[in-house]
Amino acid sequence: MAGAALPSLLLPLLGLAAAAVADCPSSTWVQFQDNCYIFLQKTIKVESIEDARNQCTDHGGDMISIHNEEENAFILDTLKKQWKGSDNILLGMFFDTDDESFKWFDKSNMTFGKWADQDDEEDLVDTCAYLHTTTGEWKKGNCEVSSVQGTLCKAANNHILISALVIASTVILTVLGAIIWFLYKRNLDSGFTTIFSTAPLSPYNDDCVLLVAEETKYAVQFD
C-alpha cells in the first residue's frame, strides 16, 4: 500500500516544482534556461539610460545581461522573429569610470563578451553597449540618446530558485517519510518485535518468582 501511495504523493509535488521553475513575472515573458525575457517594442523618449531601464524595472526585471554564447544566440534568434526596430539595441551595460571597466546594470558578473572589432576609445565616459540585431555582436556607443525604439528586459530569477529549493526539500522529506512508514508497516505485519514494542509485564518481580519456586519445592517434598 505504501509503495503504491508513494507515486501519488510525489506527482503533485513534482508538478509544483516544475511550475515554480517555470514561473515568470507574466505570460508575456519568454523563458530560456533559468531566466525570463521580454522584448518591449515601444518607442520612448529618454533623457538618460535610466529612462530605458525603468521600462524593465516597471515590469519586474532589469535591462538585459548576457553571459554565454547560447543566451546571446537565443536573444538574437528571437529578435530576428519579433523585432521591428533599428539594427542596434541597448544592452544593460555601462562603462564604470571608477573601475575603468564595463559592468551590467543588474550587477551580475561580466563573464562573457562578443565585442565587434572597433577602434580603441580614448574617452569612454557615458559609454554603453549595443547589440547588433543582424550579427549578434556588441558595439560601444553613447548612452545619451534622445529615444529608444524598444528595450530588452531580463527577469531576476532568485524567486524561481528559492521556490524550487523549497519544493525539492518537501519532496525529499515526503519520500523519506513514506519509506519510514513502509518499513514500519512491514515490520508490524510480520510480527517483528522492536525496542518500541510493548509486552505485558509480570505482576511479580524476580525475587517473588524465586520465592514461589522454593515454596513449591518444599510443598512437593512434604506431600
PDB file of C-alpha atoms in Angstrom:
ATOM      1  CA  MET A   1       0.000   0.000   0.000  1.00  0.00           C
ATOM      2  CA  ALA A   2       2.772   2.406   0.953  1.00  0.00           C
ATOM      3  CA  GLY A   3       4.655   1.608  -2.260  1.00  0.00           C
ATOM      4  CA  ALA A   4       1.525   2.346  -4.311  1.00  0.00           C
ATOM      5  CA  ALA A   5       0.864   5.546  -2.382  1.00  0.00           C
ATOM      6  CA  LEU A   6       4.371   6.923  -2.961  1.00  0.00           C
ATOM      7  CA  PRO A   7       3.883   7.973  -6.623  1.00  0.00           C
ATOM      8  CA  SER A   8       0.570   9.636  -5.780  1.00  0.00           C
ATOM      9  CA  LEU A   9       2.338  11.677  -3.120  1.00  0.00           C
ATOM     10  CA  LEU A  10       5.217  12.673  -5.369  1.00  0.00           C
ATOM     11  CA  LEU A  11       3.369  13.618  -8.539  1.00  0.00           C
ATOM     12  CA  PRO A  12       1.599  16.719  -7.158  1.00  0.00           C
ATOM     13  CA  LEU A  13       4.823  17.940  -5.549  1.00  0.00           C
ATOM     14  CA  LEU A  14       6.850  17.394  -8.702  1.00  0.00           C
ATOM     15  CA  GLY A  15       4.209  19.305 -10.620  1.00  0.00           C
ATOM     16  CA  LEU A  16       4.506  22.192  -8.195  1.00  0.00           C
ATOM     17  CA  ALA A  17       8.284  22.134  -8.525  1.00  0.00           C
ATOM     18  CA  ALA A  18       8.036  22.312 -12.311  1.00  0.00           C
ATOM     19  CA  ALA A  19       5.581  25.186 -12.054  1.00  0.00           C
ATOM     20  CA  ALA A  20       7.898  27.059  -9.714  1.00  0.00           C
ATOM     21  CA  VAL A  21      10.883  26.674 -12.025  1.00  0.00           C
ATOM     22  CA  ALA A  22       8.801  27.813 -14.997  1.00  0.00           C
ATOM     23  CA  ASP A  23       7.391  30.833 -13.147  1.00  0.00           C
ATOM     24  CA  CYS A  24       7.900  34.184 -14.948  1.00  0.00           C
ATOM     25  CA  PRO A  25       6.537  37.596 -13.950  1.00  0.00           C
ATOM     26  CA  SER A  26       3.710  37.231 -16.505  1.00  0.00           C
ATOM     27  CA  SER A  27       2.660  35.237 -19.563  1.00  0.00           C
ATOM     28  CA  THR A  28       4.164  37.860 -21.880  1.00  0.00           C
ATOM     29  CA  TRP A  29       7.667  36.861 -20.803  1.00  0.00           C
ATOM     30  CA  VAL A  30       9.645  34.199 -22.664  1.00  0.00           C
ATOM     31  CA  GLN A  31      11.630  31.605 -20.707  1.00  0.00           C
ATOM     32  CA  PHE A  32      15.074  30.401 -21.718  1.00  0.00           C
ATOM     33  CA  GLN A  33      17.055  28.120 -19.409  1.00  0.00           C
ATOM     34  CA  ASP A  34      16.631  29.589 -15.906  1.00  0.00           C
ATOM     35  CA  ASN A  35      15.697  33.153 -16.868  1.00  0.00           C
ATOM     36  CA  CYS A  36      12.755  35.066 -18.302  1.00  0.00           C
ATOM     37  CA  TYR A  37      12.903  37.662 -21.082  1.00  0.00           C
ATOM     38  CA  ILE A  38      10.618  40.268 -22.547  1.00  0.00           C
ATOM     39  CA  PHE A  39      11.078  42.456 -25.622  1.00  0.00           C
ATOM     40  CA  LEU A  40       9.276  45.766 -25.165  1.00  0.00           C
ATOM     41  CA  GLN A  41       8.765  47.128 -28.656  1.00  0.00           C
ATOM     42  CA  LYS A  42       7.792  50.608 -27.630  1.00  0.00           C
ATOM     43  CA  THR A  43       9.472  53.802 -28.734  1.00  0.00           C
ATOM     44  CA  ILE A  44      10.076  56.148 -25.819  1.00  0.00           C
ATOM     45  CA  LYS A  45      11.843  59.464 -25.374  1.00  0.00           C
ATOM     46  CA  VAL A  46      14.672  59.304 -22.879  1.00  0.00           C
ATOM     47  CA  GLU A  47      16.745  61.847 -21.031  1.00  0.00           C
ATOM     48  CA  SER A  48      19.145  59.212 -19.691  1.00  0.00           C
ATOM     49  CA  ILE A  49      19.690  55.484 -19.853  1.00  0.00           C
ATOM     50  CA  GLU A  50      17.724  55.202 -16.606  1.00  0.00           C
ATOM     51  CA  ASP A  51      14.537  56.022 -18.535  1.00  0.00           C
ATOM     52  CA  ALA A  52      15.082  52.967 -20.693  1.00  0.00           C
ATOM     53  CA  ARG A  53      15.972  50.922 -17.638  1.00  0.00           C
ATOM     54  CA  ASN A  54      12.753  51.948 -15.905  1.00  0.00           C
ATOM     55  CA  GLN A  55      10.824  50.234 -18.693  1.00  0.00           C
ATOM     56  CA  CYS A  56      12.232  46.948 -17.411  1.00  0.00           C
ATOM     57  CA  THR A  57      12.024  47.596 -13.675  1.00  0.00           C
ATOM     58  CA  ASP A  58       8.368  48.545 -14.079  1.00  0.00           C
ATOM     59  CA  HIS A  59       7.801  45.045 -15.498  1.00  0.00           C
ATOM     60  CA  GLY A  60       9.673  43.260 -12.680  1.00  0.00           C
ATOM     61  CA  GLY A  61      13.078  42.878 -14.324  1.00  0.00           C
ATOM     62  CA  ASP A  62      16.138  44.828 -15.425  1.00  0.00           C
ATOM     63  CA  MET A  63      17.873  45.648 -18.690  1.00  0.00           C
ATOM     64  CA  ILE A  64      19.282  42.564 -20.276  1.00  0.00           C
ATOM     65  CA  SER A  65      22.619  40.977 -19.395  1.00  0.00           C
ATOM     66  CA  ILE A  66      24.197  38.194 -21.456  1.00  0.00           C
ATOM     67  CA  HIS A  67      26.502  35.540 -20.006  1.00  0.00           C
ATOM     68  CA  ASN A  68      27.183  32.921 -22.669  1.00  0.00           C
ATOM     69  CA  GLU A  69      27.013  32.251 -26.397  1.00  0.00           C
ATOM     70  CA  GLU A  70      23.776  30.243 -26.078  1.00  0.00           C
ATOM     71  CA  GLU A  71      21.990  33.146 -24.400  1.00  0.00           C
ATOM     72  CA  ASN A  72      23.306  35.605 -26.981  1.00  0.00           C
ATOM     73  CA  ALA A  73      22.132  33.312 -29.796  1.00  0.00           C
ATOM     74  CA  PHE A  74      18.685  32.899 -28.198  1.00  0.00           C
ATOM     75  CA  ILE A  75      18.225  36.664 -27.949  1.00  0.00           C
ATOM     76  CA  LEU A  76      19.420  37.205 -31.495  1.00  0.00           C
ATOM     77  CA  ASP A  77      17.118  34.486 -32.875  1.00  0.00           C
ATOM     78  CA  THR A  78      14.109  35.872 -31.001  1.00  0.00           C
ATOM     79  CA  LEU A  79      14.830  39.414 -32.141  1.00  0.00           C
ATOM     80  CA  LYS A  80      15.010  38.327 -35.775  1.00  0.00           C
ATOM     81  CA  LYS A  81      11.480  36.905 -35.455  1.00  0.00           C
ATOM     82  CA  GLN A  82       9.905  39.729 -33.438  1.00  0.00           C
ATOM     83  CA  TRP A  83      11.970  42.886 -33.584  1.00  0.00           C
ATOM     84  CA  LYS A  84      10.991  45.687 -35.950  1.00  0.00           C
ATOM     85  CA  GLY A  85      13.321  48.340 -34.619  1.00  0.00           C
ATOM     86  CA  SER A  86      16.776  49.549 -35.581  1.00  0.00           C
ATOM     87  CA  ASP A  87      19.787  47.322 -36.120  1.00  0.00           C
ATOM     88  CA  ASN A  88      21.289  48.321 -32.770  1.00  0.00           C
ATOM     89  CA  ILE A  89      19.535  47.934 -29.437  1.00  0.00           C
ATOM     90  CA  LEU A  90      20.732  48.889 -25.975  1.00  0.00           C
ATOM     91  CA  LEU A  91      22.131  46.251 -23.643  1.00  0.00           C
ATOM     92  CA  GLY A  92      22.025  46.689 -19.885  1.00  0.00           C
ATOM     93  CA  MET A  93      25.693  47.639 -19.737  1.00  0.00           C
ATOM     94  CA  PHE A  94      27.641  50.782 -18.903  1.00  0.00           C
ATOM     95  CA  PHE A  95      31.268  51.805 -18.550  1.00  0.00           C
ATOM     96  CA  ASP A  96      32.227  52.426 -14.909  1.00  0.00           C
ATOM     97  CA  THR A  97      34.817  55.206 -14.929  1.00  0.00           C
ATOM     98  CA  ASP A  98      35.796  54.446 -11.332  1.00  0.00           C
ATOM     99  CA  ASP A  99      36.882  50.888 -12.122  1.00  0.00           C
ATOM    100  CA  GLU A 100      37.530  51.582 -15.811  1.00  0.00           C
ATOM    101  CA  SER A 101      35.544  48.537 -16.843  1.00  0.00           C
ATOM    102  CA  PHE A 102      32.173  47.635 -18.331  1.00  0.00           C
ATOM    103  CA  LYS A 103      29.513  46.403 -15.918  1.00  0.00           C
ATOM    104  CA  TRP A 104      25.962  45.075 -16.129  1.00  0.00           C
ATOM    105  CA  PHE A 105      23.190  47.143 -14.582  1.00  0.00           C
ATOM    106  CA  ASP A 106      21.777  44.041 -12.858  1.00  0.00           C
ATOM    107  CA  LYS A 107      25.143  43.663 -11.032  1.00  0.00           C
ATOM    108  CA  SER A 108      25.831  40.219 -12.471  1.00  0.00           C
ATOM    109  CA  ASN A 109      29.410  39.260 -13.287  1.00  0.00           C
ATOM    110  CA  MET A 110      30.924  40.085 -16.636  1.00  0.00           C
ATOM    111  CA  THR A 111      31.642  36.504 -17.732  1.00  0.00           C
ATOM    112  CA  PHE A 112      31.146  36.765 -21.487  1.00  0.00           C
ATOM    113  CA  GLY A 113      31.800  39.206 -24.296  1.00  0.00           C
ATOM    114  CA  LYS A 114      31.061  39.392 -28.011  1.00  0.00           C
ATOM    115  CA  TRP A 115      32.603  42.700 -28.979  1.00  0.00           C
ATOM    116  CA  ALA A 116      32.899  43.709 -32.607  1.00  0.00           C
ATOM    117  CA  ASP A 117      36.245  44.999 -33.818  1.00  0.00           C
ATOM    118  CA  GLN A 118      36.335  48.721 -33.061  1.00  0.00           C
ATOM    119  CA  ASP A 119      38.983  51.359 -32.706  1.00  0.00           C
ATOM    120  CA  ASP A 120      40.035  51.880 -29.113  1.00  0.00           C
ATOM    121  CA  GLU A 121      38.176  54.733 -27.497  1.00  0.00           C
ATOM    122  CA  GLU A 122      40.238  57.222 -25.531  1.00  0.00           C
ATOM    123  CA  ASP A 123      37.243  58.588 -23.644  1.00  0.00           C
ATOM    124  CA  LEU A 124      34.634  56.046 -22.530  1.00  0.00           C
ATOM    125  CA  VAL A 125      32.630  58.396 -20.319  1.00  0.00           C
ATOM    126  CA  ASP A 126      28.883  57.842 -20.879  1.00  0.00           C
ATOM    127  CA  THR A 127      29.592  54.754 -22.957  1.00  0.00           C
ATOM    128  CA  CYS A 128      27.050  51.944 -23.163  1.00  0.00           C
ATOM    129  CA  ALA A 129      26.850  48.735 -25.180  1.00  0.00           C
ATOM    130  CA  TYR A 130      24.563  47.894 -28.089  1.00  0.00           C
ATOM    131  CA  LEU A 131      23.604  44.565 -29.620  1.00  0.00           C
ATOM    132  CA  HIS A 132      23.642  44.437 -33.407  1.00  0.00           C
ATOM    133  CA  THR A 133      20.470  42.541 -34.294  1.00  0.00           C
ATOM    134  CA  THR A 134      21.934  41.104 -37.504  1.00  0.00           C
ATOM    135  CA  THR A 135      25.391  39.931 -36.475  1.00  0.00           C
ATOM    136  CA  GLY A 136      24.818  39.443 -32.735  1.00  0.00           C
ATOM    137  CA  GLU A 137      27.985  41.392 -31.972  1.00  0.00           C
ATOM    138  CA  TRP A 138      28.267  44.056 -29.302  1.00  0.00           C
ATOM    139  CA  LYS A 139      29.252  47.634 -30.056  1.00  0.00           C
ATOM    140  CA  LYS A 140      30.240  50.551 -27.882  1.00  0.00           C
ATOM    141  CA  GLY A 141      28.068  53.648 -28.158  1.00  0.00           C
ATOM    142  CA  ASN A 142      26.901  56.758 -26.396  1.00  0.00           C
ATOM    143  CA  CYS A 143      24.489  56.317 -23.500  1.00  0.00           C
ATOM    144  CA  GLU A 144      22.979  59.733 -24.191  1.00  0.00           C
ATOM    145  CA  VAL A 145      20.283  59.055 -26.745  1.00  0.00           C
ATOM    146  CA  SER A 146      17.102  61.020 -27.290  1.00  0.00           C
ATOM    147  CA  SER A 147      14.893  57.973 -27.791  1.00  0.00           C
ATOM    148  CA  VAL A 148      14.906  54.198 -27.929  1.00  0.00           C
ATOM    149  CA  GLN A 149      12.713  52.070 -30.175  1.00  0.00           C
ATOM    150  CA  GLY A 150      12.484  49.232 -27.693  1.00  0.00           C
ATOM    151  CA  THR A 151      14.018  47.677 -24.613  1.00  0.00           C
ATOM    152  CA  LEU A 152      15.291  44.199 -23.855  1.00  0.00           C
ATOM    153  CA  CYS A 153      14.495  43.050 -20.319  1.00  0.00           C
ATOM    154  CA  LYS A 154      15.503  40.073 -18.211  1.00  0.00           C
ATOM    155  CA  ALA A 155      13.805  38.944 -15.011  1.00  0.00           C
ATOM    156  CA  ALA A 156      15.742  38.219 -11.868  1.00  0.00           C
ATOM    157  CA  ASN A 157      15.394  34.518 -11.111  1.00  0.00           C
ATOM    158  CA  ASN A 158      16.053  34.457  -7.340  1.00  0.00           C
ATOM    159  CA  HIS A 159      12.403  33.671  -6.529  1.00  0.00           C
ATOM    160  CA  ILE A 160      12.445  30.813  -9.019  1.00  0.00           C
ATOM    161  CA  LEU A 161      15.475  29.165  -7.410  1.00  0.00           C
ATOM    162  CA  ILE A 162      14.167  29.610  -3.876  1.00  0.00           C
ATOM    163  CA  SER A 163      10.783  28.108  -4.783  1.00  0.00           C
ATOM    164  CA  ALA A 164      12.467  25.156  -6.465  1.00  0.00           C
ATOM    165  CA  LEU A 165      14.684  24.523  -3.426  1.00  0.00           C
ATOM    166  CA  VAL A 166      11.756  24.683  -1.007  1.00  0.00           C
ATOM    167  CA  ILE A 167       9.655  22.241  -3.032  1.00  0.00           C
ATOM    168  CA  ALA A 168      12.637  19.946  -3.641  1.00  0.00           C
ATOM    169  CA  SER A 169      13.143  19.776   0.134  1.00  0.00           C
ATOM    170  CA  THR A 170       9.459  18.939   0.571  1.00  0.00           C
ATOM    171  CA  VAL A 171       9.729  16.130  -1.971  1.00  0.00           C
ATOM    172  CA  ILE A 172      12.768  14.672  -0.217  1.00  0.00           C
ATOM    173  CA  LEU A 173      11.080  14.778   3.194  1.00  0.00           C
ATOM    174  CA  THR A 174       7.955  13.166   1.742  1.00  0.00           C
ATOM    175  CA  VAL A 175       9.992  10.331   0.221  1.00  0.00           C
ATOM    176  CA  LEU A 176      11.822   9.712   3.495  1.00  0.00           C
ATOM    177  CA  GLY A 177       8.559   9.742   5.426  1.00  0.00           C
ATOM    178  CA  ALA A 178       6.980   7.271   3.008  1.00  0.00           C
ATOM    179  CA  ILE A 179       9.983   4.907   3.269  1.00  0.00           C
ATOM    180  CA  ILE A 180       9.933   5.011   7.082  1.00  0.00           C
ATOM    181  CA  TRP A 181       6.173   4.353   7.145  1.00  0.00           C
ATOM    182  CA  PHE A 182       6.548   1.481   4.688  1.00  0.00           C
ATOM    183  CA  LEU A 183       9.277  -0.167   6.797  1.00  0.00           C
ATOM    184  CA  TYR A 184       7.248   0.311   9.958  1.00  0.00           C
ATOM    185  CA  LYS A 185       4.149  -1.290   8.423  1.00  0.00           C
ATOM    186  CA  ARG A 186       6.155  -4.194   7.001  1.00  0.00           C
ATOM    187  CA  ASN A 187       7.735  -4.951  10.380  1.00  0.00           C
ATOM    188  CA  LEU A 188       4.369  -4.633  12.100  1.00  0.00           C
ATOM    189  CA  ASP A 189       2.678  -7.043   9.685  1.00  0.00           C
ATOM    190  CA  SER A 190       5.476  -9.620  10.037  1.00  0.00           C
ATOM    191  CA  GLY A 191       5.236  -9.596  13.847  1.00  0.00           C
ATOM    192  CA  PHE A 192       8.824  -8.398  14.245  1.00  0.00           C
ATOM    193  CA  THR A 193       9.421  -7.032  17.730  1.00  0.00           C
ATOM    194  CA  THR A 194      11.423  -3.862  18.077  1.00  0.00           C
ATOM    195  CA  ILE A 195      12.658  -1.905  21.062  1.00  0.00           C
ATOM    196  CA  PHE A 196       9.466   0.118  20.777  1.00  0.00           C
ATOM    197  CA  SER A 197       7.194  -2.921  21.008  1.00  0.00           C
ATOM    198  CA  THR A 198       5.157  -3.304  24.205  1.00  0.00           C
ATOM    199  CA  ALA A 199       4.777  -6.621  26.057  1.00  0.00           C
ATOM    200  CA  PRO A 200       2.630  -7.491  29.086  1.00  0.00           C
ATOM    201  CA  LEU A 201       4.567  -7.141  32.320  1.00  0.00           C
ATOM    202  CA  SER A 202       4.528  -9.851  35.015  1.00  0.00           C
ATOM    203  CA  PRO A 203       2.956  -8.764  38.322  1.00  0.00           C
ATOM    204  CA  TYR A 204       5.910 -10.451  40.089  1.00  0.00           C
ATOM    205  CA  ASN A 205       9.491  -9.385  40.236  1.00  0.00           C
ATOM    206  CA  ASP A 206      12.446 -11.806  40.106  1.00  0.00           C
ATOM    207  CA  ASP A 207      12.587 -12.276  43.898  1.00  0.00           C
ATOM    208  CA  CYS A 208       8.935 -13.210  44.062  1.00  0.00           C
ATOM    209  CA  VAL A 209       9.398 -15.807  41.332  1.00  0.00           C
ATOM    210  CA  LEU A 210      12.289 -17.437  43.224  1.00  0.00           C
ATOM    211  CA  LEU A 211      10.333 -17.486  46.499  1.00  0.00           C
ATOM    212  CA  VAL A 212       7.313 -19.108  44.873  1.00  0.00           C
ATOM    213  CA  ALA A 213       9.562 -21.704  43.281  1.00  0.00           C
ATOM    214  CA  GLU A 214      11.152 -22.608  46.655  1.00  0.00           C
ATOM    215  CA  GLU A 215       7.755 -22.886  48.368  1.00  0.00           C
ATOM    216  CA  THR A 216       6.548 -25.204  45.627  1.00  0.00           C
ATOM    217  CA  LYS A 217       9.626 -27.369  46.024  1.00  0.00           C
ATOM    218  CA  TYR A 218       9.109 -27.840  49.739  1.00  0.00           C
ATOM    219  CA  ALA A 219       5.395 -28.455  49.318  1.00  0.00           C
ATOM    220  CA  VAL A 220       6.181 -31.304  46.974  1.00  0.00           C
ATOM    221  CA  GLN A 221       8.617 -32.850  49.489  1.00  0.00           C
ATOM    222  CA  PHE A 222       6.061 -32.848  52.360  1.00  0.00           C
ATOM    223  CA  ASP A 223       3.282 -34.374  50.248  1.00  0.00           C
TER     224      ASP A 223
END
